[in-house]
PDB file of C-alpha atoms in Angstrom:
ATOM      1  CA  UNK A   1      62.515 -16.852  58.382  1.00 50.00           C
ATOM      2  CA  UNK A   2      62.036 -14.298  60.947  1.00 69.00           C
ATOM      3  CA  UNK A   3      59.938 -11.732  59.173  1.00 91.00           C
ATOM      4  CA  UNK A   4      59.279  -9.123  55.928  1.00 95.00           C
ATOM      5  CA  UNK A   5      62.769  -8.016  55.030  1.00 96.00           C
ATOM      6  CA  UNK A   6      63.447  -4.814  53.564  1.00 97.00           C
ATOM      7  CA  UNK A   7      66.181  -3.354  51.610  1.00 97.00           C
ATOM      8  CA  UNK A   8      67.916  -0.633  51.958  1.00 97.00           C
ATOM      9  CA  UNK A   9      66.844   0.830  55.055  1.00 96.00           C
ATOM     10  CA  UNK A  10      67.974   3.942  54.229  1.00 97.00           C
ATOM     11  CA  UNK A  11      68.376   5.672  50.912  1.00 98.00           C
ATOM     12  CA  UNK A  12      69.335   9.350  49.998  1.00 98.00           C
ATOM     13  CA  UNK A  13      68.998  10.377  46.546  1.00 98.00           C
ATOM     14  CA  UNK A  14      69.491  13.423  44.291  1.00 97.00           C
ATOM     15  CA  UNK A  15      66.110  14.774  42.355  1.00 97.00           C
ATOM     16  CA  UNK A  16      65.963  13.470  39.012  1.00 97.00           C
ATOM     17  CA  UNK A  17      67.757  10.138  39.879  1.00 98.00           C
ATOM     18  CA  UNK A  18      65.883   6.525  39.953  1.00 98.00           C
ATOM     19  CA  UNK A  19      65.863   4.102  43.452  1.00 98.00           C
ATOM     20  CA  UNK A  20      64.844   1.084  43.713  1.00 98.00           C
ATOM     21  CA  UNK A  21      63.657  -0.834  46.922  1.00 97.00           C
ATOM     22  CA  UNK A  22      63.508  -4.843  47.441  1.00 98.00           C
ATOM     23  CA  UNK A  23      61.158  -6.593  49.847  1.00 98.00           C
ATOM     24  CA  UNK A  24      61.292 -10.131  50.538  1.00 97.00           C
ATOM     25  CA  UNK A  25      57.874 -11.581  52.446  1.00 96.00           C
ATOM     26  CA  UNK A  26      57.594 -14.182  55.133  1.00 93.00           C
ATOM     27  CA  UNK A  27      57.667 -17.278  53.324  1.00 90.00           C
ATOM     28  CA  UNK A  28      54.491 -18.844  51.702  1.00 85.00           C
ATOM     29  CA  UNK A  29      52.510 -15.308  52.190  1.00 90.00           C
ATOM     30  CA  UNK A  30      50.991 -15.186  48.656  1.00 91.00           C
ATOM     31  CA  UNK A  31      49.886 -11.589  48.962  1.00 93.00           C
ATOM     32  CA  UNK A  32      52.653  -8.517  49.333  1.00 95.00           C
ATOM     33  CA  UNK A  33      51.496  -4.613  49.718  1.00 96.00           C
ATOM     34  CA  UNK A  34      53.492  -1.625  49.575  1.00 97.00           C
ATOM     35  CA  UNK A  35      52.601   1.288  51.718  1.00 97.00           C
ATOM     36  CA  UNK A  36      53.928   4.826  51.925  1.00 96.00           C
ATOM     37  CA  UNK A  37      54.084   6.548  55.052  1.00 96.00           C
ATOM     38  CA  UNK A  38      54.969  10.614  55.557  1.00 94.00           C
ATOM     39  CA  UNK A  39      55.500  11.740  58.590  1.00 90.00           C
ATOM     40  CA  UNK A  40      52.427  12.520  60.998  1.00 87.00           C
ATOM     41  CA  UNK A  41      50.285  10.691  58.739  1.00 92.00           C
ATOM     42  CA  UNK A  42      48.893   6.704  58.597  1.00 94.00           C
ATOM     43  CA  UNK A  43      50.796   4.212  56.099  1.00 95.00           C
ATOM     44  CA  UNK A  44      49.056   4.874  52.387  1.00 95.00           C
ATOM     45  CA  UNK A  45      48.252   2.400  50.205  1.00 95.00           C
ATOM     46  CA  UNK A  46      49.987   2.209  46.812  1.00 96.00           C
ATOM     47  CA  UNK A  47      50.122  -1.378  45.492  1.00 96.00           C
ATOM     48  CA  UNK A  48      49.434  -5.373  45.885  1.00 95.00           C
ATOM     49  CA  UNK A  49      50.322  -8.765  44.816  1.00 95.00           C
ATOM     50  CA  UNK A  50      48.145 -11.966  44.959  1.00 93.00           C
ATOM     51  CA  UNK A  51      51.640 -13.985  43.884  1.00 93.00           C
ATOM     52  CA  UNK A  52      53.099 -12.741  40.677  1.00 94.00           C
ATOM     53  CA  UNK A  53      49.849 -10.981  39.880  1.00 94.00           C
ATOM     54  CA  UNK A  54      49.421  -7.120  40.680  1.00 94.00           C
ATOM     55  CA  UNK A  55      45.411  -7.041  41.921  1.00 92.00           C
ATOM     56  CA  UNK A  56      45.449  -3.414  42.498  1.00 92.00           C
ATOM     57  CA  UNK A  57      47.352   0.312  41.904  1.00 92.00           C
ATOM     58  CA  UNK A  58      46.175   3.038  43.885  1.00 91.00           C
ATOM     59  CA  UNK A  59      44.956   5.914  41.672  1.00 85.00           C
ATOM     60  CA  UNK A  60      47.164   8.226  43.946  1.00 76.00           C
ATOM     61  CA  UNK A  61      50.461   6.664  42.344  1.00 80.00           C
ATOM     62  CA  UNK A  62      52.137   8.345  39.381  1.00 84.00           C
ATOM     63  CA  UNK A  63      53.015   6.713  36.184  1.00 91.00           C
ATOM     64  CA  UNK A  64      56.614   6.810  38.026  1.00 95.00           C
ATOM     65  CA  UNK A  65      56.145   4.503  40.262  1.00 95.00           C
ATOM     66  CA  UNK A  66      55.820   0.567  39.277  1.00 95.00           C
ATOM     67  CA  UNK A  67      55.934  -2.403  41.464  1.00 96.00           C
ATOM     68  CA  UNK A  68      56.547  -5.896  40.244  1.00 96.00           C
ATOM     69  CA  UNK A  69      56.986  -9.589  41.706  1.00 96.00           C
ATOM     70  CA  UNK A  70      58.100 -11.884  39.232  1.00 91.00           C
ATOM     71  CA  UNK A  71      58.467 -14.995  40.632  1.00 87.00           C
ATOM     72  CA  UNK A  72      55.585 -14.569  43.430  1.00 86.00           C
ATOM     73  CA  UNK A  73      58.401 -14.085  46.202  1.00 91.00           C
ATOM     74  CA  UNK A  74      60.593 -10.625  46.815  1.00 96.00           C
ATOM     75  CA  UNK A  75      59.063  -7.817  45.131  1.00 97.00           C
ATOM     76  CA  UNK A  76      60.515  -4.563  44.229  1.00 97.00           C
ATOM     77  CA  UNK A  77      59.655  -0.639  44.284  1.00 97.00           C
ATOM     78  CA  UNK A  78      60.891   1.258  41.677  1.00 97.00           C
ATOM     79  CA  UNK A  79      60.555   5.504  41.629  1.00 97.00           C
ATOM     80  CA  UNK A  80      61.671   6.989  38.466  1.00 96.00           C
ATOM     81  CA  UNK A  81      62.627  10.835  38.149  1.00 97.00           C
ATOM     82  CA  UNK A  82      62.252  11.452  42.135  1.00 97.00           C
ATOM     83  CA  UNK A  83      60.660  14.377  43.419  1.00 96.00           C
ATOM     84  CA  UNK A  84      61.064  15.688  46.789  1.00 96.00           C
ATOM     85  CA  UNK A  85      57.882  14.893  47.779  1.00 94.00           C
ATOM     86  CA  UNK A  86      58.254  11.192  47.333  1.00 96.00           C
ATOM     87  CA  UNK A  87      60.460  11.681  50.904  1.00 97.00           C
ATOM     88  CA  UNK A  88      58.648   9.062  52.499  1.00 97.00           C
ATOM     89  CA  UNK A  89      59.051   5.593  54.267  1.00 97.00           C
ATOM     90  CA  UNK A  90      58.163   2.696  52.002  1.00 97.00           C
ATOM     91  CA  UNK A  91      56.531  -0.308  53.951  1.00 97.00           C
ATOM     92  CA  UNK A  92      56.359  -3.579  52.487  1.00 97.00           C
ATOM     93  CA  UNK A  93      53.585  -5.874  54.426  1.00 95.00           C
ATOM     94  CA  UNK A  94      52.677  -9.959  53.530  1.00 93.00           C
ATOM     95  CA  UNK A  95      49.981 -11.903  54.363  1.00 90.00           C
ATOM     96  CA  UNK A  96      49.293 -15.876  53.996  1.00 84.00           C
ATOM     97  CA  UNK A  97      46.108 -14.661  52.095  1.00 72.00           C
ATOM     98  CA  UNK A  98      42.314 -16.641  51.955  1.00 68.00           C
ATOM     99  CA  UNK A  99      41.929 -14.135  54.872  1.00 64.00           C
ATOM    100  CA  UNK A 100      44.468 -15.331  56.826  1.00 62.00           C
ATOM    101  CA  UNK A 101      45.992 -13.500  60.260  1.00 66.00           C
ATOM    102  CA  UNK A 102      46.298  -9.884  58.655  1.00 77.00           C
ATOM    103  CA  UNK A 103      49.062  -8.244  57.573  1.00 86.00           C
ATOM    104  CA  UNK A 104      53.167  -8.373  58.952  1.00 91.00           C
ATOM    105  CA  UNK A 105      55.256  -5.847  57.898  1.00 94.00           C
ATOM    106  CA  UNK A 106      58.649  -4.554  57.361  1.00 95.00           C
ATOM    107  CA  UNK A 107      60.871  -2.571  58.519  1.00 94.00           C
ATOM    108  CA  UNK A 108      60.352  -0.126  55.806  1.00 96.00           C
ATOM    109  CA  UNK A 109      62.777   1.372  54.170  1.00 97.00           C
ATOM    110  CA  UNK A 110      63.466   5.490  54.598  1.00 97.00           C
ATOM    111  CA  UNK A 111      63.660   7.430  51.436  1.00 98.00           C
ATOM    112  CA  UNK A 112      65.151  11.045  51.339  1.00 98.00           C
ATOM    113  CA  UNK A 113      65.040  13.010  48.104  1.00 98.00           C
ATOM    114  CA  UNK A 114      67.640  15.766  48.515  1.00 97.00           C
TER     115      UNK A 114
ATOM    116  CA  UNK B   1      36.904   4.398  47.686  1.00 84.00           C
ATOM    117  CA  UNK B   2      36.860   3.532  51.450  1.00 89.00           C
ATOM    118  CA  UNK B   3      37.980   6.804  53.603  1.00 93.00           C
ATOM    119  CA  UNK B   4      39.092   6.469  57.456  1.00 97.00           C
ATOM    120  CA  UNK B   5      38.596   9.470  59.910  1.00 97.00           C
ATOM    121  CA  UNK B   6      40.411   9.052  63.494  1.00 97.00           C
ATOM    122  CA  UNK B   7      40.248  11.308  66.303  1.00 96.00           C
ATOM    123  CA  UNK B   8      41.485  12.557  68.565  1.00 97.00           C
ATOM    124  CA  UNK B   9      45.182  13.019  67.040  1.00 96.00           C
ATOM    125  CA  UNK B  10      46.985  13.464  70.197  1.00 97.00           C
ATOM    126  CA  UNK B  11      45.681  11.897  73.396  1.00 98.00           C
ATOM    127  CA  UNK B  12      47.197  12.343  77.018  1.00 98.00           C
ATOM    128  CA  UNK B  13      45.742  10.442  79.980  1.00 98.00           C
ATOM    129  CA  UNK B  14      47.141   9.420  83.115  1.00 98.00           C
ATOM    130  CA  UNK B  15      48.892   6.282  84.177  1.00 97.00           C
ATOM    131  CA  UNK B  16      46.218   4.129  84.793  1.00 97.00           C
ATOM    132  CA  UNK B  17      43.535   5.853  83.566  1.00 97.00           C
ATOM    133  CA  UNK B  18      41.644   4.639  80.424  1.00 98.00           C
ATOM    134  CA  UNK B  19      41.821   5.593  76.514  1.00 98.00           C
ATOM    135  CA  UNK B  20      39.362   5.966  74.163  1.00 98.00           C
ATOM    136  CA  UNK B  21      40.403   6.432  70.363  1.00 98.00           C
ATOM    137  CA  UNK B  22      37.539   6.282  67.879  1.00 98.00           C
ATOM    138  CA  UNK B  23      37.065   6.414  64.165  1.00 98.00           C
ATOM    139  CA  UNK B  24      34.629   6.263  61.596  1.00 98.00           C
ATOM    140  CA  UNK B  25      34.247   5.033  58.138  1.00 97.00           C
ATOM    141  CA  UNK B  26      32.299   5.290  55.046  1.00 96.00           C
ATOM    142  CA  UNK B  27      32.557   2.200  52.629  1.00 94.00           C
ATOM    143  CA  UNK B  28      29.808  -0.217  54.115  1.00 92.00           C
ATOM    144  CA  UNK B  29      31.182  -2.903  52.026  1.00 91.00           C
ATOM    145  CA  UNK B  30      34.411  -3.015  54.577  1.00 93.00           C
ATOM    146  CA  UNK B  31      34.199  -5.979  57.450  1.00 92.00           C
ATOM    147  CA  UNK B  32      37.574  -5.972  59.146  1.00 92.00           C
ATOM    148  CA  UNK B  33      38.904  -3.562  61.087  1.00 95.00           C
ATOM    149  CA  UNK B  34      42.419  -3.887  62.581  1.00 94.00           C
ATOM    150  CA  UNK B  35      44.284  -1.525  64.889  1.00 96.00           C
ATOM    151  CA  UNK B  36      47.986  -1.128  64.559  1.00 96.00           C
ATOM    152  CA  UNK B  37      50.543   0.181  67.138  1.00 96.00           C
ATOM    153  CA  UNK B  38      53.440   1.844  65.988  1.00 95.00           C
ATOM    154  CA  UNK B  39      56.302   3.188  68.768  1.00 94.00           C
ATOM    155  CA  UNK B  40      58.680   5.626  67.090  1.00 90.00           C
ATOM    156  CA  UNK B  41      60.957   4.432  64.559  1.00 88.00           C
ATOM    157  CA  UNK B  42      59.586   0.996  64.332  1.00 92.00           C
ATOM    158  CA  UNK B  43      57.066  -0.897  62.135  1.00 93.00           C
ATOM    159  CA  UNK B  44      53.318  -1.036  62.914  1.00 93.00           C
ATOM    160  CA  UNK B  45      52.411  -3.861  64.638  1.00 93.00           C
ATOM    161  CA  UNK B  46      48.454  -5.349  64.177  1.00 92.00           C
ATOM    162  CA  UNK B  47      47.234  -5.763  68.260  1.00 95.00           C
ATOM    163  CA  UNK B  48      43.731  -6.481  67.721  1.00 94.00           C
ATOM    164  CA  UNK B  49      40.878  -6.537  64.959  1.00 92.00           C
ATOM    165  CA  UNK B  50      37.374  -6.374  64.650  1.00 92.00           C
ATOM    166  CA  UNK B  51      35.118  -8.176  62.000  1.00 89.00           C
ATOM    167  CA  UNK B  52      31.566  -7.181  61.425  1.00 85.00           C
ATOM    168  CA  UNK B  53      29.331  -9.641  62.672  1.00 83.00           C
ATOM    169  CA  UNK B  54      30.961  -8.806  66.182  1.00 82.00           C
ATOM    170  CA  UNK B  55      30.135  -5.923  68.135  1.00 89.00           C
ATOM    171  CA  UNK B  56      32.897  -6.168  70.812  1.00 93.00           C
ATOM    172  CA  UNK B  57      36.184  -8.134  71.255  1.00 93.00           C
ATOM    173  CA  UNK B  58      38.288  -7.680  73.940  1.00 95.00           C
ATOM    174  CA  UNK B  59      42.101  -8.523  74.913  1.00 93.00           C
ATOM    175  CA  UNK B  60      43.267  -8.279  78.005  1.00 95.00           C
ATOM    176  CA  UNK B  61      43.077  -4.450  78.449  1.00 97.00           C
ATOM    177  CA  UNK B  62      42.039  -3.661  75.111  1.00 97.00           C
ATOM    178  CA  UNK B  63      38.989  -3.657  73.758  1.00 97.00           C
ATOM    179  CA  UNK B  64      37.604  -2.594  70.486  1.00 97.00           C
ATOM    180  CA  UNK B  65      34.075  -2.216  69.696  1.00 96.00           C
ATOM    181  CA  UNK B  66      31.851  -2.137  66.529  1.00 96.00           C
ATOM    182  CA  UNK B  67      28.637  -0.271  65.382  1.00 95.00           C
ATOM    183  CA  UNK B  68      28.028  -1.031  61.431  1.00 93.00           C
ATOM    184  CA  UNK B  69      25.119   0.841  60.993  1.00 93.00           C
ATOM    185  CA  UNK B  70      26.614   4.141  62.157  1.00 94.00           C
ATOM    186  CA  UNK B  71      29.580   3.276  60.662  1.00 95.00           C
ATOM    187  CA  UNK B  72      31.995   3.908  63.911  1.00 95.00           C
ATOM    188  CA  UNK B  73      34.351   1.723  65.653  1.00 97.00           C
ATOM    189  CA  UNK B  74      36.544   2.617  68.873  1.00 98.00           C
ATOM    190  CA  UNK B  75      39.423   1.322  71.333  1.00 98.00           C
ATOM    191  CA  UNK B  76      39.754   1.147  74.179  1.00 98.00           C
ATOM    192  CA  UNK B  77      42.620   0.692  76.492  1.00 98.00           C
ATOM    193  CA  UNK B  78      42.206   0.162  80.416  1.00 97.00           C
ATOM    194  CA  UNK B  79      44.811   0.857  83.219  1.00 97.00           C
ATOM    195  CA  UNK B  80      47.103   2.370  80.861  1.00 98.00           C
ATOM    196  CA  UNK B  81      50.585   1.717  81.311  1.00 97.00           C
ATOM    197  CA  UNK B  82      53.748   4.248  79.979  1.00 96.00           C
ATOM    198  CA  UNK B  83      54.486   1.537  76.911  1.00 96.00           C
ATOM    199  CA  UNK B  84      50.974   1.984  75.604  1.00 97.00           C
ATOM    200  CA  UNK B  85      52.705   5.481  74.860  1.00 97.00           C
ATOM    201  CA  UNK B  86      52.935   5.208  70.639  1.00 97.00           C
ATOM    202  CA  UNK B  87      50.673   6.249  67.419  1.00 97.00           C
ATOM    203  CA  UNK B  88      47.556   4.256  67.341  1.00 98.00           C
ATOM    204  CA  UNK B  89      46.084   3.239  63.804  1.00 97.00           C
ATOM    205  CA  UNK B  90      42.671   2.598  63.042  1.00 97.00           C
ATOM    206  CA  UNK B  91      42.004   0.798  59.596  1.00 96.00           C
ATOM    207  CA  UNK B  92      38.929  -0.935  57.516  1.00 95.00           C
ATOM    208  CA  UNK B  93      39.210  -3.306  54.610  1.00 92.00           C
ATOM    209  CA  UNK B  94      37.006  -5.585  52.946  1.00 86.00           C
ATOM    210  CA  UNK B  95      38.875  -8.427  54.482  1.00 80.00           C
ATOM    211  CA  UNK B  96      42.271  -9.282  56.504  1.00 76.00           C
ATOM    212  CA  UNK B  97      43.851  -9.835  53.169  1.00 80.00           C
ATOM    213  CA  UNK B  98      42.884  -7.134  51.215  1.00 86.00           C
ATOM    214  CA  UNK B  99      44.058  -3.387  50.824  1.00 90.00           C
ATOM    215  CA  UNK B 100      43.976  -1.576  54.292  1.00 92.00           C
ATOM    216  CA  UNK B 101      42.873   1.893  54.276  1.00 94.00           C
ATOM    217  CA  UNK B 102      44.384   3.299  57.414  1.00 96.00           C
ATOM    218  CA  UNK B 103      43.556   6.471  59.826  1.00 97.00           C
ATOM    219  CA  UNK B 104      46.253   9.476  60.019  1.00 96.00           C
ATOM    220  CA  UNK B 105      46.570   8.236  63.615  1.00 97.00           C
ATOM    221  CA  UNK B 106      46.357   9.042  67.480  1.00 98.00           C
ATOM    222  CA  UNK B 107      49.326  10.016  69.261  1.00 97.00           C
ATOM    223  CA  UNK B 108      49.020   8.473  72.814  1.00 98.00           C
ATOM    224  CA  UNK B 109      50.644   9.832  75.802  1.00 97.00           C
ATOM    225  CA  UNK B 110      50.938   8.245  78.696  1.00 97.00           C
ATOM    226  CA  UNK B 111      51.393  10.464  81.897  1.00 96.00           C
ATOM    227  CA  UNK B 112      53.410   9.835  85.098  1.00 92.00           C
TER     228      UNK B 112
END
């Protein structure tokens, strides 16, 4: 297990088409976050898992976005209807949780709405 | 909800000189507050954190210190070296586990 693994790292889609992104944790981390991050700017918060269990949604995220982890392990990004300005990378992060060592995170994964 | 200001958002010292990035916060319900590095094209990677019944910690040539009742926190990097060059994060939370609210960063440069 050598880290969060993302997948793709790269996507390029047309407007108006759905992507979906996959991010498997370190193993045993209980809690998984996804992040957005536009260029120039700090990572953004958008989502987290306590195991299976989404705890939170940030306001900021449209009803086109949705997150899920079934089974408490790899969790998945989905964007609906993309927009341009969901051109973005998409960090996935882990954590052991009970306030553990902080956060790891991925590689990310680049989206590109053209 | 919690809100992170950082500043300065670009930074150039000399080689060997020291840096000084500071932020502020305003949720005094957050405790933890980590500081990610991030070199171009990679992930951000955690190098130190802060928890608020500490004032100070320090690492080697990094140090980060606390003040809770203003509501500011700072790092500090001595003796500089060209691979400190990257985007430094500041972040609060209520704990290492929960939601991060991050900075919109300082973009070191470090100076020959």
């Amino acid at each position: 297990d050598t880290g969060v693994s993302q997948d793709p790292r790269h996507k390029i889609t047309k407007r108006g088409q759905n992507v979906t992104f996959r991010c498997d944790p370190i193993s045993e981390h209980n809690r998984l976050y996804w992040y957005r991050q536009t260029l120039g700017q700090g990572p953004e918060f958008l989502t987290y898992f306590q195991n299976e269990a989404q705890l939170e949604k940030s306001r900021l995220l449209s009803d086109r976005f949705s997150a899920e982890r079934p089974k408490g392990s790899f969790s998945t990004l989905e964007i609906q209807r993309t927009e341009q300005g969901d051109s973005a990378m998409y960090l996935c992060a882990s954590s052991l949780g009970k306030g553990s060592y902080g956060y790891t995170f991925g590689s990310g994964t680049r989206l590109t709405v053209v | 909800g919690e809100n992170v200001e950082q500043h300065p958002s670009t930074l150039s010292v000399q080689e060997g000189d020291s840096a000084v990035i500071k932020c502020t916060y305003s949720d005094s319900a957050s405790n933890y507050f980590p500081w990610y590095k991030q070199e171009l094209g990679k992930r951000p990677q955690l190098i130190i954190d802060i928890r608020s019944n500490v004032g100070e910690k320090k690492d080697q040539r990094i140090a980060v210190t606390l003040n809770k009742t203003a509501k500011h926190f700072s790092l500090h990097i001595t003796e500089t070296q060209p691979e400190d060059s990257a985007v430094y994060f500041c972040a609060a939370s209520m704990n290492r586990d929960d939601k991060i609210i991050f900075g919109k960063g300082t973009r070191l440069h470090i100076l020959p």
